[in-house]
């Protein structure tokens, strides 16, 4: 590798970075076989993936700086080997490339690709397995805010319970993308870090961007649904239900919801159960959906609250909590008629439910206010239309009068003209 032009800065691309280059390739006899410059189209690839470019490129580009131009000579084993790449590259060909590096950026790990979690891999991990939700992980990490290290620890914890250890949810999400022994740097935007609340314990202000360096030392994956028999699913469901309830009592609604979702994923499609197992599974699923609805109400996620209420009511159509919480969700999004229907049904089935009576009064008041508002709106609209009609009529009358006056004036002119002629 020969550097033909020095680059700028001190950083080079890391494994997994998206790099953008221009290149030209020649055979040893000087035959040009490919060039992005000729196509006037830069080439981008993910560094170090092992499948996107030849091995020599992964090695060479990892050493470059932005703006650098280098020439590399690639032996066959670092290029296309004994197979070559017909028709342009023969077997066992040594190749020469000139590469210019334009930019590189870390890998976006977010579902929406909003740049909220960016990973840069310092050291590639082993194998292909990654931690899942509920996995027991052992990590060594350092958290930075600006130039200040605010947290440095070795920690063993279960994915989904990071909040108990003062870890931001974005970091847990990032760890689930790691391989064993991987060492990576993660850049978290505020909504994946400590958010608008900040973290007083670490003197992190609101809306702070964070950086974490993490080594995943080891992990034990949690059993997936298909790996558990019915007894295990029922047993684990009882355990996570209790854990979820504890989180809920502590006001940790997101963590609680994660636990209840496990019950749904394990038992929703379970078949071939005995009567006793079916009864227990149905009871656990019902509790999970009701509790999820409550979590989503607390988090102001009303569409998800409605979805879980409906799921609960599919299992028990007259369930008091299911009807009441669905009424609350309807009320929160101003669907007053639907909310009233749910609260009325609660009172009809459970006459002693005082909360439903209070909410029914609220609904009726809201409906009256809505009707009054609509009445005023329509009255104003009709008044505007009436005013418009009056204005149009007045304009028409004025126009008619002007036409009559003009006609009289024209007649007067004609009469005068005739008199003048006669004279």
Tab-separated table of C-alpha atoms in Angstrom:
chain	number	residue	atom	x	y	z
A	1	UNK	CA	0.000	0.000	0.000
A	2	UNK	CA	1.424	3.372	-1.106
A	3	UNK	CA	-0.088	6.692	0.025
A	4	UNK	CA	-0.200	9.057	-2.976
A	5	UNK	CA	-1.950	11.884	-1.100
A	6	UNK	CA	-2.205	12.328	2.670
A	7	UNK	CA	-5.653	12.615	4.202
A	8	UNK	CA	-6.876	14.893	6.978
A	9	UNK	CA	-7.823	14.301	10.603
A	10	UNK	CA	-6.760	11.527	12.939
A	11	UNK	CA	-9.613	9.019	12.612
A	12	UNK	CA	-9.889	6.104	10.229
A	13	UNK	CA	-12.963	4.008	9.441
A	14	UNK	CA	-13.964	1.217	11.832
A	15	UNK	CA	-15.638	-2.137	11.177
A	16	UNK	CA	-19.251	-1.654	10.153
A	17	UNK	CA	-18.774	1.979	9.052
A	18	UNK	CA	-20.379	3.039	5.785
A	19	UNK	CA	-17.452	4.273	3.647
A	20	UNK	CA	-17.631	6.194	0.370
A	21	UNK	CA	-14.788	6.037	-2.165
A	22	UNK	CA	-13.735	6.531	-5.761
A	23	UNK	CA	-11.513	3.835	-7.263
A	24	UNK	CA	-9.854	2.538	-10.415
A	25	UNK	CA	-8.657	-1.061	-10.879
A	26	UNK	CA	-5.970	-2.442	-13.221
A	27	UNK	CA	-4.473	-5.791	-14.034
A	28	UNK	CA	-0.663	-6.070	-13.734
A	29	UNK	CA	-0.315	-5.528	-17.517
A	30	UNK	CA	-1.996	-2.121	-17.145
A	31	UNK	CA	-5.439	-3.168	-18.434
A	32	UNK	CA	-8.112	-1.100	-16.652
A	33	UNK	CA	-11.033	-3.343	-15.717
A	34	UNK	CA	-13.198	-1.024	-13.594
A	35	UNK	CA	-13.468	2.614	-12.481
A	36	UNK	CA	-16.079	4.510	-10.467
A	37	UNK	CA	-14.453	7.713	-11.767
A	38	UNK	CA	-15.327	6.753	-15.352
A	39	UNK	CA	-18.916	6.133	-14.245
A	40	UNK	CA	-18.907	9.401	-12.257
A	41	UNK	CA	-20.558	7.514	-9.431
A	42	UNK	CA	-18.937	7.100	-5.994
A	43	UNK	CA	-19.007	3.646	-4.435
A	44	UNK	CA	-20.212	2.969	-0.855
A	45	UNK	CA	-19.882	-0.199	1.215
A	46	UNK	CA	-19.933	-1.420	4.831
A	47	UNK	CA	-16.352	-1.918	5.982
A	48	UNK	CA	-15.248	-5.260	7.397
A	49	UNK	CA	-18.403	-7.240	6.619
A	50	UNK	CA	-16.291	-9.696	4.608
A	51	UNK	CA	-18.871	-10.141	1.841
A	52	UNK	CA	-19.220	-6.733	0.181
A	53	UNK	CA	-15.675	-6.152	-1.138
A	54	UNK	CA	-12.449	-8.118	-1.542
A	55	UNK	CA	-10.338	-8.781	1.562
A	56	UNK	CA	-7.592	-6.319	0.505
A	57	UNK	CA	-10.089	-3.451	0.470
A	58	UNK	CA	-11.338	-4.179	4.009
A	59	UNK	CA	-7.724	-4.125	5.233
A	60	UNK	CA	-6.507	-1.093	3.269
A	61	UNK	CA	-9.502	1.262	3.644
A	62	UNK	CA	-9.483	0.697	7.429
A	63	UNK	CA	-6.115	2.517	7.555
A	64	UNK	CA	-7.114	5.541	5.459
A	65	UNK	CA	-8.042	9.111	6.436
A	66	UNK	CA	-10.657	11.270	4.715
A	67	UNK	CA	-9.167	12.801	1.548
A	68	UNK	CA	-6.388	10.217	1.307
A	69	UNK	CA	-5.529	8.594	-2.025
A	70	UNK	CA	-3.625	5.325	-1.895
A	71	UNK	CA	-2.494	2.668	-4.368
A	72	UNK	CA	-2.704	-0.952	-3.264
A	73	UNK	CA	-1.357	-4.106	-4.888
A	74	UNK	CA	-3.510	-7.155	-4.068
A	75	UNK	CA	-2.253	-10.718	-4.300
A	76	UNK	CA	-4.841	-13.238	-5.595
A	77	UNK	CA	-5.642	-14.576	-2.094
A	78	UNK	CA	-6.648	-11.033	-1.045
A	79	UNK	CA	-8.570	-10.437	-4.287
A	80	UNK	CA	-10.585	-12.930	-6.396
A	81	UNK	CA	-8.368	-15.981	-5.860
A	82	UNK	CA	-8.227	-18.959	-8.198
A	83	UNK	CA	-11.760	-18.332	-9.469
A	84	UNK	CA	-11.095	-14.809	-10.726
A	85	UNK	CA	-14.108	-12.697	-11.738
A	86	UNK	CA	-14.917	-13.470	-15.378
A	87	UNK	CA	-14.851	-12.042	-17.926
A	88	UNK	CA	-12.590	-9.151	-16.865
A	89	UNK	CA	-10.434	-10.692	-14.122
A	90	UNK	CA	-8.660	-13.994	-14.872
A	91	UNK	CA	-7.882	-16.679	-12.238
A	92	UNK	CA	-4.998	-16.015	-9.807
A	93	UNK	CA	-4.725	-12.370	-10.866
A	94	UNK	CA	-2.748	-9.795	-8.898
A	95	UNK	CA	-4.669	-6.513	-8.994
A	96	UNK	CA	-3.796	-2.842	-8.535
A	97	UNK	CA	-6.303	-0.337	-7.156
A	98	UNK	CA	-6.143	3.403	-6.595
A	99	UNK	CA	-8.660	4.440	-3.928
A	100	UNK	CA	-9.720	7.865	-2.652
A	101	UNK	CA	-11.653	8.002	0.649
A	102	UNK	CA	-14.361	10.692	0.770
A	103	UNK	CA	-16.249	9.951	3.994
A	104	UNK	CA	-17.188	7.333	6.558
A	105	UNK	CA	-19.927	7.157	9.167
A	106	UNK	CA	-21.039	4.738	11.852
A	107	UNK	CA	-23.824	2.181	11.564
A	108	UNK	CA	-27.349	3.339	12.512
A	109	UNK	CA	-28.868	0.723	14.849
A	110	UNK	CA	-32.336	2.297	15.242
A	111	UNK	CA	-35.447	0.711	13.732
A	112	UNK	CA	-36.462	4.009	12.099
A	113	UNK	CA	-32.902	4.876	11.003
A	114	UNK	CA	-33.210	8.231	12.770
A	115	UNK	CA	-29.542	8.367	13.786
A	116	UNK	CA	-30.407	7.946	17.458
A	117	UNK	CA	-27.946	5.069	18.066
A	118	UNK	CA	-24.739	5.013	16.041
A	119	UNK	CA	-22.255	2.145	16.431
A	120	UNK	CA	-18.575	2.081	15.541
A	121	UNK	CA	-16.877	-1.294	16.065
A	122	UNK	CA	-13.345	-1.167	17.490
A	123	UNK	CA	-12.983	-4.946	17.631
A	124	UNK	CA	-15.172	-7.457	15.851
A	125	UNK	CA	-16.868	-10.074	18.012
A	126	UNK	CA	-17.020	-13.855	17.761
A	127	UNK	CA	-19.693	-15.849	15.946
A	128	UNK	CA	-23.105	-14.612	14.856
A	129	UNK	CA	-25.222	-15.005	18.001
A	130	UNK	CA	-26.439	-11.859	19.807
A	131	UNK	CA	-28.216	-11.251	23.149
A	132	UNK	CA	-32.012	-11.209	23.046
A	133	UNK	CA	-34.622	-9.672	25.349
A	134	UNK	CA	-34.142	-11.260	28.774
A	135	UNK	CA	-30.576	-12.444	28.067
A	136	UNK	CA	-28.096	-12.335	30.940
A	137	UNK	CA	-25.145	-10.206	29.772
A	138	UNK	CA	-21.769	-9.346	31.259
A	139	UNK	CA	-20.307	-6.045	30.055
A	140	UNK	CA	-17.431	-3.708	30.752
A	141	UNK	CA	-18.257	-0.107	29.842
A	142	UNK	CA	-17.450	3.576	30.117
A	143	UNK	CA	-20.007	6.363	29.678
A	144	UNK	CA	-18.985	9.859	28.560
A	145	UNK	CA	-20.767	13.179	28.404
A	146	UNK	CA	-18.558	15.515	26.386
A	147	UNK	CA	-15.033	14.955	27.674
A	148	UNK	CA	-16.183	13.791	31.110
A	149	UNK	CA	-16.388	10.111	32.106
A	150	UNK	CA	-19.538	9.838	34.239
A	151	UNK	CA	-19.853	6.053	34.595
A	152	UNK	CA	-17.280	3.245	34.459
A	153	UNK	CA	-18.234	-0.284	35.559
A	154	UNK	CA	-18.267	-4.006	34.985
A	155	UNK	CA	-21.841	-5.223	35.176
A	156	UNK	CA	-23.887	-8.404	34.898
A	157	UNK	CA	-27.603	-7.846	34.297
A	158	UNK	CA	-30.638	-9.028	32.361
A	159	UNK	CA	-31.589	-7.197	29.146
A	160	UNK	CA	-34.808	-5.328	29.892
A	161	UNK	CA	-33.766	-4.384	33.431
A	162	UNK	CA	-31.094	-1.821	32.579
A	163	UNK	CA	-33.043	0.999	34.207
A	164	UNK	CA	-32.433	-0.656	37.569
A	165	UNK	CA	-28.704	-0.190	36.927
A	166	UNK	CA	-28.916	3.397	35.608
A	167	UNK	CA	-28.413	2.372	31.983
A	168	UNK	CA	-30.291	4.252	29.229
A	169	UNK	CA	-32.679	2.154	27.134
A	170	UNK	CA	-30.722	3.009	23.957
A	171	UNK	CA	-27.648	1.273	25.377
A	172	UNK	CA	-29.645	-1.900	26.067
A	173	UNK	CA	-30.918	-1.808	22.491
A	174	UNK	CA	-27.343	-1.394	21.250
A	175	UNK	CA	-26.038	-4.327	23.350
A	176	UNK	CA	-28.591	-6.590	21.639
A	177	UNK	CA	-26.751	-5.922	18.346
A	178	UNK	CA	-23.357	-7.023	19.709
A	179	UNK	CA	-21.471	-10.307	19.353
A	180	UNK	CA	-19.476	-11.960	22.129
A	181	UNK	CA	-16.129	-10.165	22.820
A	182	UNK	CA	-17.085	-7.271	20.544
A	183	UNK	CA	-15.774	-3.841	21.548
A	184	UNK	CA	-17.769	-0.899	20.234
A	185	UNK	CA	-18.405	2.804	20.689
A	186	UNK	CA	-22.059	3.917	20.752
A	187	UNK	CA	-23.291	7.481	20.242
A	188	UNK	CA	-26.749	8.073	21.731
A	189	UNK	CA	-29.075	10.960	20.910
A	190	UNK	CA	-31.073	12.323	23.894
A	191	UNK	CA	-34.240	10.277	23.240
A	192	UNK	CA	-32.134	7.088	23.420
A	193	UNK	CA	-30.130	8.338	26.400
A	194	UNK	CA	-31.530	9.965	29.537
A	195	UNK	CA	-33.970	12.139	27.570
A	196	UNK	CA	-35.482	15.408	28.716
A	197	UNK	CA	-35.127	14.391	32.389
A	198	UNK	CA	-31.340	13.997	32.309
A	199	UNK	CA	-29.717	11.996	35.121
A	200	UNK	CA	-29.012	13.856	38.349
A	201	UNK	CA	-26.972	10.967	39.761
A	202	UNK	CA	-24.388	11.423	36.977
A	203	UNK	CA	-24.888	15.201	36.605
A	204	UNK	CA	-26.250	14.700	33.080
A	205	UNK	CA	-28.410	17.662	31.993
A	206	UNK	CA	-31.651	17.332	29.995
A	207	UNK	CA	-31.409	16.469	26.278
A	208	UNK	CA	-27.763	15.384	26.470
A	209	UNK	CA	-25.965	13.352	23.810
A	210	UNK	CA	-23.951	10.485	25.287
A	211	UNK	CA	-21.099	8.212	24.251
A	212	UNK	CA	-20.524	4.687	25.596
A	213	UNK	CA	-17.563	2.377	25.003
A	214	UNK	CA	-18.702	-1.189	25.629
A	215	UNK	CA	-17.111	-4.635	25.634
A	216	UNK	CA	-19.547	-7.557	25.674
A	217	UNK	CA	-17.601	-10.103	27.714
A	218	UNK	CA	-20.210	-12.874	27.646
A	219	UNK	CA	-23.954	-13.545	27.524
A	220	UNK	CA	-26.524	-16.282	28.010
A	221	UNK	CA	-29.499	-15.983	25.678
A	222	UNK	CA	-32.965	-16.149	27.196
A	223	UNK	CA	-34.980	-19.086	25.932
A	224	UNK	CA	-37.102	-18.248	22.907
A	225	UNK	CA	-40.776	-19.228	22.914
A	226	UNK	CA	-40.201	-22.208	20.600
A	227	UNK	CA	-37.504	-23.559	22.951
A	228	UNK	CA	-39.889	-23.864	25.940
A	229	UNK	CA	-42.540	-26.485	26.626
A	230	UNK	CA	-45.968	-25.528	27.988
A	231	UNK	CA	-45.028	-26.036	31.643
A	232	UNK	CA	-41.988	-23.768	31.254
A	233	UNK	CA	-44.056	-21.078	29.540
A	234	UNK	CA	-46.687	-21.114	32.289
A	235	UNK	CA	-44.047	-21.086	35.022
A	236	UNK	CA	-42.039	-18.266	33.426
A	237	UNK	CA	-45.239	-16.286	32.772
A	238	UNK	CA	-46.051	-16.305	36.487
A	239	UNK	CA	-42.519	-15.117	37.291
A	240	UNK	CA	-42.493	-12.231	34.799
A	241	UNK	CA	-46.031	-11.228	35.812
A	242	UNK	CA	-44.818	-10.682	39.381
A	243	UNK	CA	-41.747	-8.844	38.104
A	244	UNK	CA	-43.925	-6.624	35.914
A	245	UNK	CA	-46.209	-5.810	38.828
A	246	UNK	CA	-43.208	-4.778	40.915
A	247	UNK	CA	-41.989	-2.477	38.129
A	248	UNK	CA	-45.479	-0.995	37.826
A	249	UNK	CA	-45.614	-0.229	41.556
A	250	UNK	CA	-42.264	1.560	41.212
A	251	UNK	CA	-43.641	3.667	38.345
A	252	UNK	CA	-41.411	1.925	35.771
A	253	UNK	CA	-44.184	1.447	33.218
A	254	UNK	CA	-41.999	0.693	30.183
A	255	UNK	CA	-40.126	-2.037	32.041
A	256	UNK	CA	-43.415	-3.424	33.362
A	257	UNK	CA	-44.863	-3.508	29.832
A	258	UNK	CA	-41.838	-5.484	28.579
A	259	UNK	CA	-42.534	-8.184	31.171
A	260	UNK	CA	-46.250	-8.432	30.356
A	261	UNK	CA	-45.478	-8.620	26.618
A	262	UNK	CA	-43.433	-11.752	27.262
A	263	UNK	CA	-46.556	-13.506	28.608
A	264	UNK	CA	-48.492	-12.619	25.463
A	265	UNK	CA	-45.684	-13.798	23.153
A	266	UNK	CA	-45.333	-17.103	25.019
A	267	UNK	CA	-48.995	-18.023	25.402
A	268	UNK	CA	-50.976	-16.276	22.650
A	269	UNK	CA	-50.594	-19.069	20.086
A	270	UNK	CA	-50.040	-22.004	22.435
A	271	UNK	CA	-52.150	-25.012	21.393
A	272	UNK	CA	-52.840	-28.579	22.520
A	273	UNK	CA	-53.333	-27.574	26.171
A	274	UNK	CA	-55.217	-29.600	28.768
A	275	UNK	CA	-58.325	-27.972	30.301
A	276	UNK	CA	-56.340	-27.027	33.402
A	277	UNK	CA	-53.487	-25.553	31.341
A	278	UNK	CA	-55.949	-23.716	29.091
A	279	UNK	CA	-57.634	-22.101	32.105
A	280	UNK	CA	-54.291	-21.005	33.574
A	281	UNK	CA	-52.995	-19.707	30.228
A	282	UNK	CA	-56.195	-17.741	29.579
A	283	UNK	CA	-56.018	-16.187	33.057
A	284	UNK	CA	-52.383	-15.150	32.522
A	285	UNK	CA	-53.078	-13.709	29.047
A	286	UNK	CA	-56.065	-11.773	30.362
A	287	UNK	CA	-53.994	-10.319	33.202
A	288	UNK	CA	-51.183	-9.468	30.789
A	289	UNK	CA	-53.469	-7.545	28.397
A	290	UNK	CA	-55.217	-5.712	31.245
A	291	UNK	CA	-51.900	-4.731	32.792
A	292	UNK	CA	-50.463	-3.711	29.420
A	293	UNK	CA	-53.512	-1.500	28.896
A	294	UNK	CA	-52.840	0.147	32.254
A	295	UNK	CA	-49.149	0.677	31.417
A	296	UNK	CA	-50.016	2.281	28.069
A	297	UNK	CA	-52.594	4.538	29.735
A	298	UNK	CA	-49.894	5.722	32.149
A	299	UNK	CA	-47.519	6.288	29.229
A	300	UNK	CA	-50.273	8.122	27.277
A	301	UNK	CA	-50.020	5.525	24.479
A	302	UNK	CA	-53.760	5.366	23.959
A	303	UNK	CA	-53.983	3.355	20.712
A	304	UNK	CA	-51.928	0.570	22.321
A	305	UNK	CA	-54.086	0.784	25.453
A	306	UNK	CA	-57.200	0.334	23.283
A	307	UNK	CA	-55.631	-2.608	21.454
A	308	UNK	CA	-54.883	-4.426	24.711
A	309	UNK	CA	-58.327	-3.685	26.158
A	310	UNK	CA	-59.912	-5.205	23.041
A	311	UNK	CA	-57.664	-8.274	23.346
A	312	UNK	CA	-58.688	-8.651	26.996
A	313	UNK	CA	-62.375	-8.295	26.105
A	314	UNK	CA	-62.002	-10.989	23.436
A	315	UNK	CA	-61.046	-13.315	26.299
A	316	UNK	CA	-63.728	-12.000	28.699
A	317	UNK	CA	-66.331	-9.752	27.022
A	318	UNK	CA	-67.759	-8.425	30.309
A	319	UNK	CA	-64.477	-7.870	32.120
A	320	UNK	CA	-64.857	-4.897	34.462
A	321	UNK	CA	-61.268	-3.619	34.169
A	322	UNK	CA	-61.184	-4.166	30.401
A	323	UNK	CA	-64.358	-2.105	29.847
A	324	UNK	CA	-63.348	0.609	32.294
A	325	UNK	CA	-59.820	1.020	30.877
A	326	UNK	CA	-61.121	1.050	27.323
A	327	UNK	CA	-63.513	3.803	28.397
A	328	UNK	CA	-60.575	5.748	29.827
A	329	UNK	CA	-58.620	5.350	26.586
A	330	UNK	CA	-61.607	6.534	24.508
A	331	UNK	CA	-62.073	9.492	26.848
A	332	UNK	CA	-58.391	10.452	26.552
A	333	UNK	CA	-58.666	10.751	22.748
A	334	UNK	CA	-62.019	12.626	22.921
A	335	UNK	CA	-64.173	9.714	21.676
A	336	UNK	CA	-66.800	10.676	24.246
A	337	UNK	CA	-69.701	8.599	22.838
A	338	UNK	CA	-67.629	5.398	22.804
A	339	UNK	CA	-66.301	6.168	26.296
A	340	UNK	CA	-69.851	6.724	27.566
A	341	UNK	CA	-70.922	3.365	26.121
A	342	UNK	CA	-68.112	1.557	27.992
A	343	UNK	CA	-68.793	3.305	31.320
A	344	UNK	CA	-72.551	2.651	30.990
A	345	UNK	CA	-71.857	-1.042	30.451
A	346	UNK	CA	-69.579	-1.143	33.513
A	347	UNK	CA	-72.347	0.398	35.660
A	348	UNK	CA	-74.953	-1.944	34.182
A	349	UNK	CA	-72.823	-5.018	34.986
A	350	UNK	CA	-71.178	-3.706	38.164
A	351	UNK	CA	-73.546	-1.168	39.805
A	352	UNK	CA	-71.197	-0.543	42.743
A	353	UNK	CA	-68.359	0.784	40.533
A	354	UNK	CA	-68.148	4.412	41.715
A	355	UNK	CA	-65.240	5.346	39.425
A	356	UNK	CA	-67.330	4.420	36.353
A	357	UNK	CA	-70.174	6.638	37.597
A	358	UNK	CA	-67.787	9.575	37.997
A	359	UNK	CA	-66.354	9.035	34.511
A	360	UNK	CA	-69.865	8.708	33.029
A	361	UNK	CA	-70.756	12.139	34.430
A	362	UNK	CA	-67.533	13.501	32.900
A	363	UNK	CA	-68.444	11.962	29.523
A	364	UNK	CA	-71.956	13.409	29.559
A	365	UNK	CA	-70.570	16.837	30.433
A	366	UNK	CA	-68.020	16.587	27.597
A	367	UNK	CA	-70.736	15.498	25.143
A	368	UNK	CA	-72.936	18.484	26.183
A	369	UNK	CA	-69.982	20.837	25.762
A	370	UNK	CA	-69.251	19.318	22.368
A	371	UNK	CA	-72.896	19.746	21.286
A	372	UNK	CA	-72.907	23.372	22.455
A	373	UNK	CA	-69.697	24.025	20.591
A	374	UNK	CA	-71.103	22.441	17.421
A	375	UNK	CA	-74.352	24.407	17.845
A	376	UNK	CA	-72.442	27.688	18.063
A	377	UNK	CA	-70.222	26.704	15.164
A	378	UNK	CA	-73.222	25.895	12.929
A	379	UNK	CA	-75.078	29.026	14.096
A	380	UNK	CA	-72.067	31.146	13.157
A	381	UNK	CA	-71.766	29.321	9.864
A	382	UNK	CA	-75.465	29.894	9.016
A	383	UNK	CA	-75.169	33.547	10.078
A	384	UNK	CA	-72.174	33.985	7.790
A	385	UNK	CA	-74.133	32.406	4.932
A	386	UNK	CA	-77.150	34.656	5.658
A	387	UNK	CA	-74.901	37.734	5.746
A	388	UNK	CA	-73.368	36.646	2.479
A	389	UNK	CA	-76.822	36.249	0.892
A	390	UNK	CA	-77.859	39.720	2.126
A	391	UNK	CA	-74.661	41.210	0.773
A	392	UNK	CA	-75.214	39.498	-2.584
A	393	UNK	CA	-78.807	40.763	-2.713
A	394	UNK	CA	-77.692	44.295	-1.859
A	395	UNK	CA	-74.988	44.153	-4.511
A	396	UNK	CA	-77.563	42.929	-7.057
A	397	UNK	CA	-79.991	45.741	-6.142
A	398	UNK	CA	-77.229	48.361	-6.426
A	399	UNK	CA	-76.233	46.958	-9.790
A	400	UNK	CA	-79.862	47.061	-11.002
A	401	UNK	CA	-80.276	50.692	-9.885
A	402	UNK	CA	-77.025	51.687	-11.611
A	403	UNK	CA	-78.218	49.987	-14.810
A	404	UNK	CA	-81.505	51.968	-14.706
A	405	UNK	CA	-79.666	55.271	-14.130
A	406	UNK	CA	-77.276	54.552	-16.994
A	407	UNK	CA	-80.229	53.775	-19.262
A	408	UNK	CA	-81.882	57.094	-18.359
A	409	UNK	CA	-78.636	58.961	-19.045
A	410	UNK	CA	-78.276	57.255	-22.430
A	411	UNK	CA	-81.885	58.173	-23.338
A	412	UNK	CA	-81.171	61.759	-22.389
A	413	UNK	CA	-78.163	61.895	-24.679
A	414	UNK	CA	-80.138	60.452	-27.568
A	415	UNK	CA	-82.928	62.999	-27.076
A	416	UNK	CA	-80.453	65.892	-26.974
A	417	UNK	CA	-78.721	64.630	-30.082
A	418	UNK	CA	-81.989	64.530	-31.970
A	419	UNK	CA	-82.894	68.137	-30.880
A	420	UNK	CA	-79.462	69.389	-31.915
A	421	UNK	CA	-79.825	67.765	-35.333
A	422	UNK	CA	-83.261	69.175	-35.837
A	423	UNK	CA	-82.046	72.646	-35.010
